[in-house]
């Protein structure tokens, strides 16, 4: 029982870190897309 209690929080923390990484990737991709769009409009 204690073993399962130790494993589950670790999996949840891994999923949480993976989710934050994916959100960071989406934010970076959106920022690059916005910069490219702005450059296309300006040029």
mmCIF file with all atom_site columns, N, CA and C in Angstrom, residues 7-37:
data_model
loop_
_atom_site.group_PDB
_atom_site.id
_atom_site.type_symbol
_atom_site.label_atom_id
_atom_site.label_alt_id
_atom_site.label_comp_id
_atom_site.label_asym_id
_atom_site.label_entity_id
_atom_site.label_seq_id
_atom_site.pdbx_PDB_ins_code
_atom_site.Cartn_x
_atom_site.Cartn_y
_atom_site.Cartn_z
_atom_site.occupancy
_atom_site.B_iso_or_equiv
_atom_site.pdbx_formal_charge
_atom_site.auth_seq_id
_atom_site.auth_comp_id
_atom_site.auth_asym_id
_atom_site.auth_atom_id
_atom_site.pdbx_PDB_model_num
ATOM 1  N N  . UNK A 1 7  ? 4.417 5.623  -5.630  1.00 0.00 ? 7  UNK A N  1
ATOM 2  C CA . UNK A 1 7  ? 4.552 5.628  -7.094  1.00 0.00 ? 7  UNK A CA 1
ATOM 3  C C  . UNK A 1 7  ? 3.594 6.635  -7.729  1.00 0.00 ? 7  UNK A C  1
ATOM 4  N N  . UNK A 1 8  ? 2.363 6.730  -7.226  1.00 0.00 ? 8  UNK A N  1
ATOM 5  C CA . UNK A 1 8  ? 1.340 7.562  -7.876  1.00 0.00 ? 8  UNK A CA 1
ATOM 6  C C  . UNK A 1 8  ? 1.722 9.050  -7.909  1.00 0.00 ? 8  UNK A C  1
ATOM 7  N N  . UNK A 1 9  ? 2.157 9.663  -6.790  1.00 0.00 ? 9  UNK A N  1
ATOM 8  C CA . UNK A 1 9  ? 2.535 11.086 -6.850  1.00 0.00 ? 9  UNK A CA 1
ATOM 9  C C  . UNK A 1 9  ? 3.668 11.346 -7.840  1.00 0.00 ? 9  UNK A C  1
ATOM 10 N N  . UNK A 1 10 ? 4.602 10.393 -7.956  1.00 0.00 ? 10 UNK A N  1
ATOM 11 C CA . UNK A 1 10 ? 5.711 10.568 -8.907  1.00 0.00 ? 10 UNK A CA 1
ATOM 12 C C  . UNK A 1 10 ? 5.163 10.640 -10.332 1.00 0.00 ? 10 UNK A C  1
ATOM 13 N N  . UNK A 1 11 ? 4.222 9.766  -10.674 1.00 0.00 ? 11 UNK A N  1
ATOM 14 C CA . UNK A 1 11 ? 3.634 9.792  -12.017 1.00 0.00 ? 11 UNK A CA 1
ATOM 15 C C  . UNK A 1 11 ? 2.891 11.104 -12.244 1.00 0.00 ? 11 UNK A C  1
ATOM 16 N N  . UNK A 1 12 ? 2.162 11.568 -11.224 1.00 0.00 ? 12 UNK A N  1
ATOM 17 C CA . UNK A 1 12 ? 1.428 12.832 -11.370 1.00 0.00 ? 12 UNK A CA 1
ATOM 18 C C  . UNK A 1 12 ? 2.389 13.992 -11.586 1.00 0.00 ? 12 UNK A C  1
ATOM 19 N N  . UNK A 1 13 ? 3.509 14.007 -10.865 1.00 0.00 ? 13 UNK A N  1
ATOM 20 C CA . UNK A 1 13 ? 4.468 15.096 -11.026 1.00 0.00 ? 13 UNK A CA 1
ATOM 21 C C  . UNK A 1 13 ? 5.097 15.045 -12.412 1.00 0.00 ? 13 UNK A C  1
ATOM 22 N N  . UNK A 1 14 ? 5.353 13.828 -12.932 1.00 0.00 ? 14 UNK A N  1
ATOM 23 C CA . UNK A 1 14 ? 5.928 13.706 -14.280 1.00 0.00 ? 14 UNK A CA 1
ATOM 24 C C  . UNK A 1 14 ? 4.941 14.239 -15.316 1.00 0.00 ? 14 UNK A C  1
ATOM 25 N N  . UNK A 1 15 ? 3.658 13.888 -15.178 1.00 0.00 ? 15 UNK A N  1
ATOM 26 C CA . UNK A 1 15 ? 2.650 14.390 -16.119 1.00 0.00 ? 15 UNK A CA 1
ATOM 27 C C  . UNK A 1 15 ? 2.561 15.903 -16.040 1.00 0.00 ? 15 UNK A C  1
ATOM 28 N N  . UNK A 1 16 ? 2.645 16.452 -14.829 1.00 0.00 ? 16 UNK A N  1
ATOM 29 C CA . UNK A 1 16 ? 2.547 17.901 -14.652 1.00 0.00 ? 16 UNK A CA 1
ATOM 30 C C  . UNK A 1 16 ? 3.717 18.598 -15.342 1.00 0.00 ? 16 UNK A C  1
ATOM 31 N N  . UNK A 1 17 ? 4.939 18.063 -15.166 1.00 0.00 ? 17 UNK A N  1
ATOM 32 C CA . UNK A 1 17 ? 6.113 18.679 -15.788 1.00 0.00 ? 17 UNK A CA 1
ATOM 33 C C  . UNK A 1 17 ? 6.015 18.570 -17.302 1.00 0.00 ? 17 UNK A C  1
ATOM 34 N N  . UNK A 1 18 ? 5.524 17.436 -17.794 1.00 0.00 ? 18 UNK A N  1
ATOM 35 C CA . UNK A 1 18 ? 5.371 17.258 -19.240 1.00 0.00 ? 18 UNK A CA 1
ATOM 36 C C  . UNK A 1 18 ? 4.362 18.266 -19.779 1.00 0.00 ? 18 UNK A C  1
ATOM 37 N N  . UNK A 1 19 ? 3.279 18.499 -19.031 1.00 0.00 ? 19 UNK A N  1
ATOM 38 C CA . UNK A 1 19 ? 2.246 19.436 -19.465 1.00 0.00 ? 19 UNK A CA 1
ATOM 39 C C  . UNK A 1 19 ? 2.810 20.853 -19.534 1.00 0.00 ? 19 UNK A C  1
ATOM 40 N N  . UNK A 1 20 ? 3.614 21.244 -18.540 1.00 0.00 ? 20 UNK A N  1
ATOM 41 C CA . UNK A 1 20 ? 4.186 22.596 -18.542 1.00 0.00 ? 20 UNK A CA 1
ATOM 42 C C  . UNK A 1 20 ? 5.150 22.752 -19.714 1.00 0.00 ? 20 UNK A C  1
ATOM 43 N N  . UNK A 1 21 ? 5.918 21.689 -20.028 1.00 0.00 ? 21 UNK A N  1
ATOM 44 C CA . UNK A 1 21 ? 6.837 21.758 -21.161 1.00 0.00 ? 21 UNK A CA 1
ATOM 45 C C  . UNK A 1 21 ? 6.052 21.946 -22.450 1.00 0.00 ? 21 UNK A C  1
ATOM 46 N N  . UNK A 1 22 ? 4.935 21.220 -22.599 1.00 0.00 ? 22 UNK A N  1
ATOM 47 C CA . UNK A 1 22 ? 4.119 21.340 -23.804 1.00 0.00 ? 22 UNK A CA 1
ATOM 48 C C  . UNK A 1 22 ? 3.535 22.745 -23.903 1.00 0.00 ? 22 UNK A C  1
ATOM 49 N N  . UNK A 1 23 ? 3.092 23.305 -22.764 1.00 0.00 ? 23 UNK A N  1
ATOM 50 C CA . UNK A 1 23 ? 2.558 24.671 -22.784 1.00 0.00 ? 23 UNK A CA 1
ATOM 51 C C  . UNK A 1 23 ? 3.641 25.665 -23.165 1.00 0.00 ? 23 UNK A C  1
ATOM 52 N N  . UNK A 1 24 ? 4.866 25.473 -22.640 1.00 0.00 ? 24 UNK A N  1
ATOM 53 C CA . UNK A 1 24 ? 5.976 26.364 -23.011 1.00 0.00 ? 24 UNK A CA 1
ATOM 54 C C  . UNK A 1 24 ? 6.246 26.278 -24.504 1.00 0.00 ? 24 UNK A C  1
ATOM 55 N N  . UNK A 1 25 ? 6.224 25.077 -25.061 1.00 0.00 ? 25 UNK A N  1
ATOM 56 C CA . UNK A 1 25 ? 6.447 24.891 -26.494 1.00 0.00 ? 25 UNK A CA 1
ATOM 57 C C  . UNK A 1 25 ? 5.387 25.607 -27.312 1.00 0.00 ? 25 UNK A C  1
ATOM 58 N N  . UNK A 1 26 ? 4.122 25.499 -26.880 1.00 0.00 ? 26 UNK A N  1
ATOM 59 C CA . UNK A 1 26 ? 3.043 26.172 -27.599 1.00 0.00 ? 26 UNK A CA 1
ATOM 60 C C  . UNK A 1 26 ? 3.220 27.691 -27.536 1.00 0.00 ? 26 UNK A C  1
ATOM 61 N N  . UNK A 1 27 ? 3.611 28.209 -26.371 1.00 0.00 ? 27 UNK A N  1
ATOM 62 C CA . UNK A 1 27 ? 3.804 29.656 -26.219 1.00 0.00 ? 27 UNK A CA 1
ATOM 63 C C  . UNK A 1 27 ? 4.941 30.128 -27.112 1.00 0.00 ? 27 UNK A C  1
ATOM 64 N N  . UNK A 1 28 ? 6.045 29.365 -27.147 1.00 0.00 ? 28 UNK A N  1
ATOM 65 C CA . UNK A 1 28 ? 7.198 29.745 -27.979 1.00 0.00 ? 28 UNK A CA 1
ATOM 66 C C  . UNK A 1 28 ? 6.811 29.710 -29.451 1.00 0.00 ? 28 UNK A C  1
ATOM 67 N N  . UNK A 1 29 ? 6.091 28.652 -29.864 1.00 0.00 ? 29 UNK A N  1
ATOM 68 C CA . UNK A 1 29 ? 5.674 28.526 -31.264 1.00 0.00 ? 29 UNK A CA 1
ATOM 69 C C  . UNK A 1 29 ? 4.745 29.686 -31.636 1.00 0.00 ? 29 UNK A C  1
ATOM 70 N N  . UNK A 1 30 ? 3.830 30.059 -30.728 1.00 0.00 ? 30 UNK A N  1
ATOM 71 C CA . UNK A 1 30 ? 2.910 31.162 -31.007 1.00 0.00 ? 30 UNK A CA 1
ATOM 72 C C  . UNK A 1 30 ? 3.671 32.475 -31.118 1.00 0.00 ? 30 UNK A C  1
ATOM 73 N N  . UNK A 1 31 ? 4.700 32.667 -30.256 1.00 0.00 ? 31 UNK A N  1
ATOM 74 C CA . UNK A 1 31 ? 5.497 33.892 -30.303 1.00 0.00 ? 31 UNK A CA 1
ATOM 75 C C  . UNK A 1 31 ? 6.242 33.985 -31.631 1.00 0.00 ? 31 UNK A C  1
ATOM 76 N N  . UNK A 1 32 ? 6.840 32.868 -32.070 1.00 0.00 ? 32 UNK A N  1
ATOM 77 C CA . UNK A 1 32 ? 7.570 32.863 -33.350 1.00 0.00 ? 32 UNK A CA 1
ATOM 78 C C  . UNK A 1 32 ? 6.602 33.159 -34.496 1.00 0.00 ? 32 UNK A C  1
ATOM 79 N N  . UNK A 1 33 ? 5.405 32.527 -34.448 1.00 0.00 ? 33 UNK A N  1
ATOM 80 C CA . UNK A 1 33 ? 4.402 32.760 -35.492 1.00 0.00 ? 33 UNK A CA 1
ATOM 81 C C  . UNK A 1 33 ? 3.986 34.230 -35.519 1.00 0.00 ? 33 UNK A C  1
ATOM 82 N N  . UNK A 1 34 ? 3.813 34.840 -34.338 1.00 0.00 ? 34 UNK A N  1
ATOM 83 C CA . UNK A 1 34 ? 3.424 36.249 -34.272 1.00 0.00 ? 34 UNK A CA 1
ATOM 84 C C  . UNK A 1 34 ? 4.518 37.136 -34.860 1.00 0.00 ? 34 UNK A C  1
ATOM 85 N N  . UNK A 1 35 ? 5.773 36.831 -34.545 1.00 0.00 ? 35 UNK A N  1
ATOM 86 C CA . UNK A 1 35 ? 6.888 37.625 -35.073 1.00 0.00 ? 35 UNK A CA 1
ATOM 87 C C  . UNK A 1 35 ? 6.955 37.496 -36.590 1.00 0.00 ? 35 UNK A C  1
ATOM 88 N N  . UNK A 1 36 ? 6.788 36.273 -37.108 1.00 0.00 ? 36 UNK A N  1
ATOM 89 C CA . UNK A 1 36 ? 6.815 36.078 -38.562 1.00 0.00 ? 36 UNK A CA 1
ATOM 90 C C  . UNK A 1 36 ? 5.663 36.820 -39.231 1.00 0.00 ? 36 UNK A C  1
ATOM 91 N N  . UNK A 1 37 ? 4.494 36.776 -38.626 1.00 0.00 ? 37 UNK A N  1
ATOM 92 C CA . UNK A 1 37 ? 3.338 37.493 -39.187 1.00 0.00 ? 37 UNK A CA 1
ATOM 93 C C  . UNK A 1 37 ? 3.594 38.996 -39.191 1.00 0.00 ? 37 UNK A C  1
#
